[in-house]
């Protein structure tokens, strides 16, 4: 699929380049042809004025026109009476050409003699009765135009060749993020399918056990029913997270910004986690120095802290500590979530915000979660134009530092 798409992009670029080159070649050739024609007409007019009055002052002045020219003077009957000193052939040989030009109704045009083309201009003499006919040999002009056309054509094909390879290179670069996005999407679908398949299998197994014992009471089967409900809640949470990220990807996930107290919001989150921390034997501490008025989506900021605290408590052993600190600066609000838990290897820190990414899948399977929390947290931070920094040491714990800028966030 990507190979065909790359080929189409390359051919489209080459096609556009070919049209541009075609227009350029035709335009350049026509401009040069018009210039050559005008140059010949100008030369014949100058020679006609000078020769007609017998005042050719400097013949070298005409050399800049490059074209070969000569003139013939005739009487009113068309008989040759005089000519220029340099003639391409004898007067007898030129007589047919002169007769054709003399009897042409148009005073200027083109004629052919002995497979050569001449441009002519016929004007009346000023001093005596008769005409002067100026001829310009067009063969040299034709050769120049043919060489120009050949050069432009060869140059055009060279440019097309360069454009083809250049287009392939640019197509490869343009396709790189598409391939990466497609691969991530495939991995996302595969991971989502895997995450959904596991609880579905558990629910099906539990229901099969219940169905296989029809004589048992509901109370006696409550263990299997509770397992099923637990997995259903897990699937519901997973589907909610998937829908959240899907709306975020399609830019349909909106925020409701307003002024609120970060201290109050963080205090509410801490209170909701206190029972869980006490049950697991983990010390949960909070440090808030300022009230910290902030303009943003309060619910999303709470969701962000919930995700980080949930992860911290999940990977901290009994007897450990989880700390939530907040400090309000003039330019930004700084929120820090740290724990003394298992920690994360350095090579994994740049990937923990990817969807379904888990440092140790075997160990993570034992922890309840969807694998989407940090991806959602990352979106919330970026949507508030914030930044997050993670430091961690295996066996010592992990620290998340979030900077949320103050200022005009009306575009949220």
mmCIF file of C-alpha atoms in Angstrom:
data_model
loop_
_atom_site.group_PDB
_atom_site.id
_atom_site.type_symbol
_atom_site.label_atom_id
_atom_site.label_comp_id
_atom_site.label_asym_id
_atom_site.label_seq_id
_atom_site.Cartn_x
_atom_site.Cartn_y
_atom_site.Cartn_z
ATOM 1 C CA UNK A 1 0.000 0.000 0.000
ATOM 2 C CA UNK A 2 2.736 2.467 0.970
ATOM 3 C CA UNK A 3 4.768 1.532 -2.111
ATOM 4 C CA UNK A 4 1.823 2.361 -4.372
ATOM 5 C CA UNK A 5 1.195 5.598 -2.494
ATOM 6 C CA UNK A 6 4.851 6.573 -2.784
ATOM 7 C CA UNK A 7 4.768 5.822 -6.521
ATOM 8 C CA UNK A 8 1.639 7.946 -6.956
ATOM 9 C CA UNK A 9 3.193 10.865 -5.076
ATOM 10 C CA UNK A 10 6.358 10.562 -7.153
ATOM 11 C CA UNK A 11 4.468 10.436 -10.456
ATOM 12 C CA UNK A 12 2.284 13.380 -9.464
ATOM 13 C CA UNK A 13 5.353 15.469 -8.616
ATOM 14 C CA UNK A 14 7.122 14.422 -11.821
ATOM 15 C CA UNK A 15 3.976 15.153 -13.842
ATOM 16 C CA UNK A 16 3.701 18.641 -12.369
ATOM 17 C CA UNK A 17 7.392 19.223 -13.014
ATOM 18 C CA UNK A 18 7.011 17.975 -16.593
ATOM 19 C CA UNK A 19 4.174 20.439 -17.246
ATOM 20 C CA UNK A 20 6.176 23.303 -15.785
ATOM 21 C CA UNK A 21 9.196 22.354 -17.876
ATOM 22 C CA UNK A 22 7.040 22.046 -20.986
ATOM 23 C CA UNK A 23 5.623 25.520 -20.443
ATOM 24 C CA UNK A 24 9.115 26.842 -19.776
ATOM 25 C CA UNK A 25 10.599 25.241 -22.916
ATOM 26 C CA UNK A 26 7.746 26.383 -25.157
ATOM 27 C CA UNK A 27 7.766 29.857 -23.643
ATOM 28 C CA UNK A 28 11.536 30.236 -23.954
ATOM 29 C CA UNK A 29 11.520 28.969 -27.533
ATOM 30 C CA UNK A 30 8.697 31.303 -28.570
ATOM 31 C CA UNK A 31 10.328 34.302 -26.907
ATOM 32 C CA UNK A 32 13.623 33.566 -28.659
ATOM 33 C CA UNK A 33 11.854 33.020 -31.984
ATOM 34 C CA UNK A 34 10.068 36.354 -31.661
ATOM 35 C CA UNK A 35 13.331 38.071 -30.722
ATOM 36 C CA UNK A 36 15.108 36.562 -33.731
ATOM 37 C CA UNK A 37 12.254 37.609 -36.018
ATOM 38 C CA UNK A 38 12.216 41.145 -34.609
ATOM 39 C CA UNK A 39 15.978 41.314 -34.948
ATOM 40 C CA UNK A 40 15.779 40.372 -38.632
ATOM 41 C CA UNK A 41 13.020 42.915 -39.254
ATOM 42 C CA UNK A 42 15.009 45.580 -37.473
ATOM 43 C CA UNK A 43 18.103 44.747 -39.525
ATOM 44 C CA UNK A 44 16.202 44.892 -42.826
ATOM 45 C CA UNK A 45 14.618 48.225 -41.884
ATOM 46 C CA UNK A 46 17.972 49.751 -41.015
ATOM 47 C CA UNK A 47 19.568 48.516 -44.239
ATOM 48 C CA UNK A 48 16.568 49.720 -46.255
ATOM 49 C CA UNK A 49 16.818 53.221 -44.798
ATOM 50 C CA UNK A 50 20.559 53.448 -45.292
ATOM 51 C CA UNK A 51 20.837 51.763 -48.702
ATOM 52 C CA UNK A 52 17.772 53.514 -50.043
ATOM 53 C CA UNK A 53 19.328 56.861 -49.342
ATOM 54 C CA UNK A 54 22.854 55.731 -50.217
ATOM 55 C CA UNK A 55 24.146 56.453 -46.695
ATOM 56 C CA UNK A 56 25.478 53.154 -45.300
ATOM 57 C CA UNK A 57 27.911 54.676 -42.881
ATOM 58 C CA UNK A 58 29.303 51.671 -40.958
ATOM 59 C CA UNK A 59 28.421 48.146 -42.204
ATOM 60 C CA UNK A 60 30.098 46.671 -39.120
ATOM 61 C CA UNK A 61 27.320 48.173 -37.060
ATOM 62 C CA UNK A 62 25.070 45.453 -38.492
ATOM 63 C CA UNK A 63 27.371 42.612 -37.454
ATOM 64 C CA UNK A 64 25.764 42.499 -34.006
ATOM 65 C CA UNK A 65 22.636 41.082 -35.621
ATOM 66 C CA UNK A 66 24.595 37.957 -36.666
ATOM 67 C CA UNK A 67 22.272 37.309 -39.628
ATOM 68 C CA UNK A 68 23.592 37.282 -43.210
ATOM 69 C CA UNK A 69 21.916 39.915 -45.345
ATOM 70 C CA UNK A 70 22.169 41.555 -48.761
ATOM 71 C CA UNK A 71 20.054 43.947 -50.815
ATOM 72 C CA UNK A 72 19.025 44.339 -54.442
ATOM 73 C CA UNK A 73 17.854 47.532 -56.180
ATOM 74 C CA UNK A 74 15.398 47.339 -59.084
ATOM 75 C CA UNK A 75 13.566 49.734 -61.321
ATOM 76 C CA UNK A 76 9.786 49.904 -61.410
ATOM 77 C CA UNK A 77 9.723 46.937 -63.828
ATOM 78 C CA UNK A 78 11.699 44.698 -61.535
ATOM 79 C CA UNK A 79 14.986 44.810 -63.422
ATOM 80 C CA UNK A 80 18.045 44.651 -61.183
ATOM 81 C CA UNK A 81 19.954 47.945 -61.213
ATOM 82 C CA UNK A 82 22.280 47.619 -58.250
ATOM 83 C CA UNK A 83 23.163 45.326 -55.363
ATOM 84 C CA UNK A 84 25.202 45.106 -52.196
ATOM 85 C CA UNK A 85 28.846 44.125 -52.504
ATOM 86 C CA UNK A 86 28.514 40.786 -50.670
ATOM 87 C CA UNK A 87 26.116 38.373 -52.358
ATOM 88 C CA UNK A 88 25.598 34.678 -51.491
ATOM 89 C CA UNK A 89 25.458 33.837 -55.197
ATOM 90 C CA UNK A 90 25.584 35.458 -58.640
ATOM 91 C CA UNK A 91 22.933 37.913 -59.789
ATOM 92 C CA UNK A 92 21.708 35.401 -62.364
ATOM 93 C CA UNK A 93 21.144 32.870 -59.619
ATOM 94 C CA UNK A 94 19.423 35.502 -57.466
ATOM 95 C CA UNK A 95 17.099 36.704 -60.253
ATOM 96 C CA UNK A 96 14.336 34.134 -59.451
ATOM 97 C CA UNK A 97 14.413 35.160 -55.806
ATOM 98 C CA UNK A 98 14.228 38.846 -56.718
ATOM 99 C CA UNK A 99 11.364 38.251 -59.144
ATOM 100 C CA UNK A 100 9.387 36.356 -56.472
ATOM 101 C CA UNK A 101 9.900 39.149 -53.950
ATOM 102 C CA UNK A 102 9.150 41.876 -56.498
ATOM 103 C CA UNK A 103 5.864 40.365 -57.605
ATOM 104 C CA UNK A 104 4.674 39.415 -54.106
ATOM 105 C CA UNK A 105 1.699 41.557 -53.082
ATOM 106 C CA UNK A 106 3.046 41.797 -49.524
ATOM 107 C CA UNK A 107 6.052 44.096 -49.043
ATOM 108 C CA UNK A 108 7.604 41.638 -46.588
ATOM 109 C CA UNK A 109 7.546 37.914 -45.904
ATOM 110 C CA UNK A 110 9.552 34.729 -46.399
ATOM 111 C CA UNK A 111 10.754 32.985 -49.571
ATOM 112 C CA UNK A 112 12.607 29.766 -50.350
ATOM 113 C CA UNK A 113 15.330 29.293 -52.970
ATOM 114 C CA UNK A 114 17.545 26.230 -53.331
ATOM 115 C CA UNK A 115 16.283 24.808 -50.001
ATOM 116 C CA UNK A 116 17.210 27.988 -48.167
ATOM 117 C CA UNK A 117 14.784 30.355 -46.524
ATOM 118 C CA UNK A 118 15.040 34.118 -46.796
ATOM 119 C CA UNK A 119 13.117 36.906 -45.148
ATOM 120 C CA UNK A 120 12.612 39.923 -47.378
ATOM 121 C CA UNK A 121 11.507 43.546 -47.130
ATOM 122 C CA UNK A 122 10.583 45.618 -50.226
ATOM 123 C CA UNK A 123 10.450 49.408 -49.939
ATOM 124 C CA UNK A 124 10.458 52.221 -52.565
ATOM 125 C CA UNK A 125 13.689 54.066 -53.242
ATOM 126 C CA UNK A 126 13.833 57.639 -52.008
ATOM 127 C CA UNK A 127 16.021 59.324 -54.628
ATOM 128 C CA UNK A 128 15.166 57.452 -57.824
ATOM 129 C CA UNK A 129 12.184 55.437 -59.151
ATOM 130 C CA UNK A 130 12.335 51.779 -58.205
ATOM 131 C CA UNK A 131 12.606 49.557 -55.151
ATOM 132 C CA UNK A 132 15.167 48.200 -52.757
ATOM 133 C CA UNK A 133 14.670 44.619 -51.586
ATOM 134 C CA UNK A 134 16.572 43.476 -48.512
ATOM 135 C CA UNK A 135 17.080 39.751 -47.959
ATOM 136 C CA UNK A 136 18.108 38.065 -44.686
ATOM 137 C CA UNK A 137 19.266 34.466 -44.701
ATOM 138 C CA UNK A 138 17.161 32.661 -42.009
ATOM 139 C CA UNK A 139 19.129 29.406 -42.041
ATOM 140 C CA UNK A 140 21.463 30.554 -39.296
ATOM 141 C CA UNK A 141 18.502 31.698 -37.216
ATOM 142 C CA UNK A 142 16.862 28.332 -37.722
ATOM 143 C CA UNK A 143 20.028 26.546 -36.663
ATOM 144 C CA UNK A 144 20.224 28.670 -33.518
ATOM 145 C CA UNK A 145 16.589 27.978 -32.692
ATOM 146 C CA UNK A 146 17.010 24.253 -33.323
ATOM 147 C CA UNK A 147 20.082 24.133 -31.091
ATOM 148 C CA UNK A 148 18.188 26.070 -28.442
ATOM 149 C CA UNK A 149 15.231 23.686 -28.656
ATOM 150 C CA UNK A 150 17.546 20.671 -28.472
ATOM 151 C CA UNK A 151 19.376 22.110 -25.464
ATOM 152 C CA UNK A 152 16.122 22.918 -23.699
ATOM 153 C CA UNK A 153 14.768 19.432 -24.419
ATOM 154 C CA UNK A 154 17.889 17.678 -23.162
ATOM 155 C CA UNK A 155 17.963 19.938 -20.125
ATOM 156 C CA UNK A 156 14.291 19.212 -19.561
ATOM 157 C CA UNK A 157 14.862 15.448 -19.547
ATOM 158 C CA UNK A 158 17.791 15.880 -17.153
ATOM 159 C CA UNK A 159 15.595 17.984 -14.880
ATOM 160 C CA UNK A 160 12.852 15.343 -15.068
ATOM 161 C CA UNK A 161 15.352 12.671 -14.059
ATOM 162 C CA UNK A 162 16.503 14.771 -11.128
ATOM 163 C CA UNK A 163 12.888 15.565 -10.293
ATOM 164 C CA UNK A 164 12.043 11.852 -10.264
ATOM 165 C CA UNK A 165 14.767 10.945 -7.800
ATOM 166 C CA UNK A 166 14.132 14.096 -5.808
ATOM 167 C CA UNK A 167 10.409 13.290 -5.699
ATOM 168 C CA UNK A 168 11.157 9.751 -4.522
ATOM 169 C CA UNK A 169 13.326 11.151 -1.757
ATOM 170 C CA UNK A 170 10.670 13.686 -0.731
ATOM 171 C CA UNK A 171 7.951 11.034 -0.983
ATOM 172 C CA UNK A 172 9.966 8.770 1.323
ATOM 173 C CA UNK A 173 10.318 11.609 3.810
ATOM 174 C CA UNK A 174 6.620 12.454 3.540
ATOM 175 C CA UNK A 175 5.668 8.810 3.952
ATOM 176 C CA UNK A 176 7.832 8.298 7.041
ATOM 177 C CA UNK A 177 5.393 9.898 9.535
ATOM 178 C CA UNK A 178 2.465 8.237 7.745
ATOM 179 C CA UNK A 179 4.118 4.829 8.051
ATOM 180 C CA UNK A 180 4.915 5.521 11.680
ATOM 181 C CA UNK A 181 1.345 6.631 12.363
ATOM 182 C CA UNK A 182 -0.057 3.601 10.542
ATOM 183 C CA UNK A 183 2.216 1.276 12.503
ATOM 184 C CA UNK A 184 1.206 2.909 15.773
ATOM 185 C CA UNK A 185 -2.444 2.581 14.789
ATOM 186 C CA UNK A 186 -1.992 -1.112 14.019
ATOM 187 C CA UNK A 187 -0.202 -1.627 17.307
ATOM 188 C CA UNK A 188 -2.925 0.354 19.056
ATOM 189 C CA UNK A 189 -5.677 -1.810 17.557
ATOM 190 C CA UNK A 190 -3.750 -4.981 18.363
ATOM 191 C CA UNK A 191 -3.125 -3.885 21.952
ATOM 192 C CA UNK A 192 -6.742 -2.760 22.391
ATOM 193 C CA UNK A 193 -7.956 -6.098 21.060
ATOM 194 C CA UNK A 194 -5.632 -7.917 23.448
ATOM 195 C CA UNK A 195 -6.710 -5.805 26.421
ATOM 196 C CA UNK A 196 -10.382 -6.405 25.633
ATOM 197 C CA UNK A 197 -9.957 -10.083 24.865
ATOM 198 C CA UNK A 198 -8.498 -10.886 28.292
ATOM 199 C CA UNK A 199 -11.420 -9.610 30.414
ATOM 200 C CA UNK A 200 -13.910 -11.014 27.927
ATOM 201 C CA UNK A 201 -12.289 -14.425 28.298
ATOM 202 C CA UNK A 202 -12.475 -14.135 32.089
ATOM 203 C CA UNK A 203 -16.132 -13.106 31.976
ATOM 204 C CA UNK A 204 -16.959 -15.945 29.606
ATOM 205 C CA UNK A 205 -15.119 -18.471 31.789
ATOM 206 C CA UNK A 206 -16.866 -17.291 34.954
ATOM 207 C CA UNK A 207 -20.270 -17.361 33.295
ATOM 208 C CA UNK A 208 -19.580 -20.841 31.926
ATOM 209 C CA UNK A 209 -18.827 -21.969 35.497
ATOM 210 C CA UNK A 210 -22.058 -20.423 36.754
ATOM 211 C CA UNK A 211 -24.017 -21.906 33.884
ATOM 212 C CA UNK A 212 -22.443 -25.299 34.488
ATOM 213 C CA UNK A 213 -23.838 -25.383 38.023
ATOM 214 C CA UNK A 214 -27.538 -24.579 37.601
ATOM 215 C CA UNK A 215 -28.440 -26.189 40.921
ATOM 216 C CA UNK A 216 -26.263 -23.713 42.870
ATOM 217 C CA UNK A 217 -27.736 -20.562 44.412
ATOM 218 C CA UNK A 218 -26.736 -17.041 43.432
ATOM 219 C CA UNK A 219 -25.044 -16.607 46.802
ATOM 220 C CA UNK A 220 -22.865 -19.666 46.281
ATOM 221 C CA UNK A 221 -21.866 -18.406 42.818
ATOM 222 C CA UNK A 222 -21.175 -14.842 43.983
ATOM 223 C CA UNK A 223 -17.395 -15.280 43.653
ATOM 224 C CA UNK A 224 -17.632 -15.922 39.892
ATOM 225 C CA UNK A 225 -20.182 -13.155 39.468
ATOM 226 C CA UNK A 226 -17.917 -10.709 41.324
ATOM 227 C CA UNK A 227 -14.998 -11.678 39.094
ATOM 228 C CA UNK A 228 -17.172 -11.011 36.044
ATOM 229 C CA UNK A 229 -18.283 -7.624 37.389
ATOM 230 C CA UNK A 230 -14.672 -6.687 38.087
ATOM 231 C CA UNK A 231 -13.640 -7.490 34.505
ATOM 232 C CA UNK A 232 -16.681 -5.666 33.125
ATOM 233 C CA UNK A 233 -15.682 -2.549 35.071
ATOM 234 C CA UNK A 234 -12.178 -2.929 33.694
ATOM 235 C CA UNK A 235 -13.513 -3.149 30.129
ATOM 236 C CA UNK A 236 -15.748 -0.144 30.750
ATOM 237 C CA UNK A 237 -12.746 1.868 31.948
ATOM 238 C CA UNK A 238 -10.727 0.735 28.930
ATOM 239 C CA UNK A 239 -13.486 1.703 26.502
ATOM 240 C CA UNK A 240 -13.847 5.111 28.176
ATOM 241 C CA UNK A 241 -10.103 5.715 27.833
ATOM 242 C CA UNK A 242 -10.137 4.601 24.211
ATOM 243 C CA UNK A 243 -13.020 6.952 23.425
ATOM 244 C CA UNK A 244 -11.204 9.789 25.202
ATOM 245 C CA UNK A 245 -8.078 9.321 23.084
ATOM 246 C CA UNK A 246 -10.111 8.836 19.907
ATOM 247 C CA UNK A 247 -11.863 12.169 20.500
ATOM 248 C CA UNK A 248 -8.509 13.758 21.300
ATOM 249 C CA UNK A 249 -7.015 12.456 18.036
ATOM 250 C CA UNK A 250 -9.945 13.836 16.053
ATOM 251 C CA UNK A 251 -9.765 17.141 17.997
ATOM 252 C CA UNK A 252 -13.264 16.590 19.321
ATOM 253 C CA UNK A 253 -12.087 16.390 22.929
ATOM 254 C CA UNK A 254 -12.717 19.883 24.279
ATOM 255 C CA UNK A 255 -11.776 21.627 27.515
ATOM 256 C CA UNK A 256 -13.841 23.873 29.777
ATOM 257 C CA UNK A 257 -11.317 26.418 31.098
ATOM 258 C CA UNK A 258 -12.109 28.568 34.124
ATOM 259 C CA UNK A 259 -10.323 30.068 37.090
ATOM 260 C CA UNK A 260 -10.002 27.661 39.998
ATOM 261 C CA UNK A 261 -7.829 26.969 43.018
ATOM 262 C CA UNK A 262 -5.181 24.366 42.346
ATOM 263 C CA UNK A 263 -4.704 23.900 46.081
ATOM 264 C CA UNK A 264 -8.372 23.024 46.544
ATOM 265 C CA UNK A 265 -8.432 20.719 43.503
ATOM 266 C CA UNK A 266 -5.300 18.854 44.581
ATOM 267 C CA UNK A 267 -6.572 18.559 48.166
ATOM 268 C CA UNK A 268 -9.749 16.900 46.927
ATOM 269 C CA UNK A 269 -7.733 14.378 44.906
ATOM 270 C CA UNK A 270 -5.438 13.616 47.855
ATOM 271 C CA UNK A 271 -8.446 12.999 50.133
ATOM 272 C CA UNK A 272 -9.912 10.510 47.672
ATOM 273 C CA UNK A 273 -6.652 8.491 47.628
ATOM 274 C CA UNK A 274 -5.979 8.564 51.381
ATOM 275 C CA UNK A 275 -8.041 5.416 52.196
ATOM 276 C CA UNK A 276 -6.333 3.429 49.416
ATOM 277 C CA UNK A 277 -2.866 4.530 50.588
ATOM 278 C CA UNK A 278 -3.665 3.577 54.193
ATOM 279 C CA UNK A 279 -5.002 0.186 53.119
ATOM 280 C CA UNK A 280 -1.794 -0.545 51.181
ATOM 281 C CA UNK A 281 0.424 0.710 53.999
ATOM 282 C CA UNK A 282 1.795 3.598 51.949
ATOM 283 C CA UNK A 283 2.435 7.076 53.351
ATOM 284 C CA UNK A 284 0.678 9.718 51.219
ATOM 285 C CA UNK A 285 1.907 13.253 51.852
ATOM 286 C CA UNK A 286 0.981 16.621 50.365
ATOM 287 C CA UNK A 287 2.752 19.978 50.375
ATOM 288 C CA UNK A 288 0.817 23.043 49.174
ATOM 289 C CA UNK A 289 2.301 26.467 49.913
ATOM 290 C CA UNK A 290 -0.002 28.732 47.941
ATOM 291 C CA UNK A 291 -3.646 28.867 46.939
ATOM 292 C CA UNK A 292 -2.566 28.842 43.300
ATOM 293 C CA UNK A 293 -5.335 30.293 41.158
ATOM 294 C CA UNK A 294 -5.078 28.792 37.698
ATOM 295 C CA UNK A 295 -7.006 29.179 34.445
ATOM 296 C CA UNK A 296 -7.711 25.751 32.953
ATOM 297 C CA UNK A 297 -10.035 22.770 32.961
ATOM 298 C CA UNK A 298 -10.344 21.801 36.607
ATOM 299 C CA UNK A 299 -11.782 18.348 35.917
ATOM 300 C CA UNK A 300 -8.980 17.474 33.485
ATOM 301 C CA UNK A 301 -6.307 18.687 35.903
ATOM 302 C CA UNK A 302 -7.870 16.501 38.576
ATOM 303 C CA UNK A 303 -7.920 13.589 36.128
ATOM 304 C CA UNK A 304 -4.216 14.209 35.442
ATOM 305 C CA UNK A 305 -3.315 14.046 39.134
ATOM 306 C CA UNK A 306 -5.528 10.989 39.640
ATOM 307 C CA UNK A 307 -3.622 9.153 36.906
ATOM 308 C CA UNK A 308 -0.223 10.028 38.349
ATOM 309 C CA UNK A 309 -1.173 9.239 41.954
ATOM 310 C CA UNK A 310 -2.840 5.978 40.912
ATOM 311 C CA UNK A 311 0.331 4.872 39.126
ATOM 312 C CA UNK A 312 2.517 5.966 42.047
ATOM 313 C CA UNK A 313 0.462 3.987 44.579
ATOM 314 C CA UNK A 314 0.224 1.025 42.235
ATOM 315 C CA UNK A 315 3.994 0.596 41.905
ATOM 316 C CA UNK A 316 4.991 1.541 45.461
ATOM 317 C CA UNK A 317 5.460 -1.255 47.972
ATOM 318 C CA UNK A 318 3.973 -1.182 51.500
ATOM 319 C CA UNK A 319 6.038 1.063 53.749
ATOM 320 C CA UNK A 320 6.893 3.379 50.845
ATOM 321 C CA UNK A 321 5.939 6.998 50.332
ATOM 322 C CA UNK A 322 4.070 8.977 47.677
ATOM 323 C CA UNK A 323 4.315 12.779 47.741
ATOM 324 C CA UNK A 324 2.265 15.442 45.956
ATOM 325 C CA UNK A 325 3.782 18.918 45.986
ATOM 326 C CA UNK A 326 2.545 22.145 44.460
ATOM 327 C CA UNK A 327 4.283 25.501 44.051
ATOM 328 C CA UNK A 328 2.920 28.552 42.266
ATOM 329 C CA UNK A 329 5.428 30.669 40.359
ATOM 330 C CA UNK A 330 4.847 33.949 38.539
ATOM 331 C CA UNK A 331 5.005 32.308 35.115
ATOM 332 C CA UNK A 332 3.731 28.803 35.823
ATOM 333 C CA UNK A 333 2.313 26.376 38.325
ATOM 334 C CA UNK A 334 4.552 23.439 39.221
ATOM 335 C CA UNK A 335 3.059 20.135 40.354
ATOM 336 C CA UNK A 336 5.329 17.297 41.459
ATOM 337 C CA UNK A 337 4.300 13.683 42.053
ATOM 338 C CA UNK A 338 7.054 11.469 43.440
ATOM 339 C CA UNK A 339 7.204 7.989 44.896
ATOM 340 C CA UNK A 340 9.690 5.560 46.378
ATOM 341 C CA UNK A 341 8.468 2.706 44.249
ATOM 342 C CA UNK A 342 9.991 0.349 41.724
ATOM 343 C CA UNK A 343 11.341 3.006 39.375
ATOM 344 C CA UNK A 344 11.807 2.892 35.616
ATOM 345 C CA UNK A 345 14.884 2.121 33.527
ATOM 346 C CA UNK A 346 16.273 5.122 31.637
ATOM 347 C CA UNK A 347 15.700 3.558 28.202
ATOM 348 C CA UNK A 348 11.958 3.384 28.884
ATOM 349 C CA UNK A 349 11.387 6.968 30.036
ATOM 350 C CA UNK A 350 10.816 8.348 26.507
ATOM 351 C CA UNK A 351 8.187 5.700 25.760
ATOM 352 C CA UNK A 352 6.041 5.565 28.894
ATOM 353 C CA UNK A 353 3.573 8.089 27.425
ATOM 354 C CA UNK A 354 2.852 5.868 24.424
ATOM 355 C CA UNK A 355 -0.460 4.056 24.388
ATOM 356 C CA UNK A 356 -0.442 0.573 25.913
ATOM 357 C CA UNK A 357 3.299 0.840 26.501
ATOM 358 C CA UNK A 358 4.414 -1.073 29.561
ATOM 359 C CA UNK A 359 7.938 -1.403 30.885
ATOM 360 C CA UNK A 360 7.350 -4.990 32.021
ATOM 361 C CA UNK A 361 4.217 -6.508 30.509
ATOM 362 C CA UNK A 362 4.351 -9.596 32.698
ATOM 363 C CA UNK A 363 4.500 -7.508 35.852
ATOM 364 C CA UNK A 364 2.027 -4.932 34.553
ATOM 365 C CA UNK A 365 -0.562 -7.615 33.847
ATOM 366 C CA UNK A 366 -0.754 -8.115 37.617
ATOM 367 C CA UNK A 367 -1.564 -4.449 38.153
ATOM 368 C CA UNK A 368 -5.067 -3.237 37.411
ATOM 369 C CA UNK A 369 -5.087 -0.652 34.635
ATOM 370 C CA UNK A 370 -5.603 -0.012 30.937
ATOM 371 C CA UNK A 371 -2.122 1.112 29.882
ATOM 372 C CA UNK A 372 -3.610 4.379 28.591
ATOM 373 C CA UNK A 373 -3.372 6.576 31.675
ATOM 374 C CA UNK A 374 -0.079 8.291 30.916
ATOM 375 C CA UNK A 375 -1.108 8.839 27.279
ATOM 376 C CA UNK A 376 -4.212 10.655 28.548
ATOM 377 C CA UNK A 377 -2.104 12.573 31.075
ATOM 378 C CA UNK A 378 0.264 13.661 28.317
ATOM 379 C CA UNK A 379 -2.663 14.973 26.238
ATOM 380 C CA UNK A 380 -4.070 16.926 29.181
ATOM 381 C CA UNK A 381 -0.705 18.565 29.855
ATOM 382 C CA UNK A 382 -0.110 19.472 26.215
ATOM 383 C CA UNK A 383 -3.658 20.776 25.807
ATOM 384 C CA UNK A 384 -2.846 23.203 28.647
ATOM 385 C CA UNK A 385 0.417 24.121 26.879
ATOM 386 C CA UNK A 386 2.355 22.538 29.690
ATOM 387 C CA UNK A 387 5.416 20.320 29.948
ATOM 388 C CA UNK A 388 6.204 17.212 31.938
ATOM 389 C CA UNK A 389 9.602 15.931 33.033
ATOM 390 C CA UNK A 390 10.235 12.442 34.357
ATOM 391 C CA UNK A 391 13.207 11.256 36.393
ATOM 392 C CA UNK A 392 13.522 7.770 37.772
ATOM 393 C CA UNK A 393 15.959 5.321 39.320
ATOM 394 C CA UNK A 394 15.214 1.587 39.450
ATOM 395 C CA UNK A 395 14.511 0.559 43.018
ATOM 396 C CA UNK A 396 14.447 4.162 44.281
ATOM 397 C CA UNK A 397 11.329 5.626 42.711
ATOM 398 C CA UNK A 398 10.001 8.005 40.079
ATOM 399 C CA UNK A 399 9.292 11.740 39.992
ATOM 400 C CA UNK A 400 6.943 13.535 37.602
ATOM 401 C CA UNK A 401 7.315 17.342 37.417
ATOM 402 C CA UNK A 402 4.541 19.201 35.584
ATOM 403 C CA UNK A 403 4.775 22.854 34.538
ATOM 404 C CA UNK A 404 1.475 24.521 33.639
ATOM 405 C CA UNK A 405 1.981 28.059 32.275
ATOM 406 C CA UNK A 406 -0.072 31.012 33.450
ATOM 407 C CA UNK A 407 -1.426 33.523 30.986
ATOM 408 C CA UNK A 408 -3.952 33.816 28.202
ATOM 409 C CA UNK A 409 -5.250 30.328 27.508
ATOM 410 C CA UNK A 410 -8.501 31.355 25.835
ATOM 411 C CA UNK A 411 -7.671 29.081 22.882
ATOM 412 C CA UNK A 412 -7.913 25.973 25.012
#
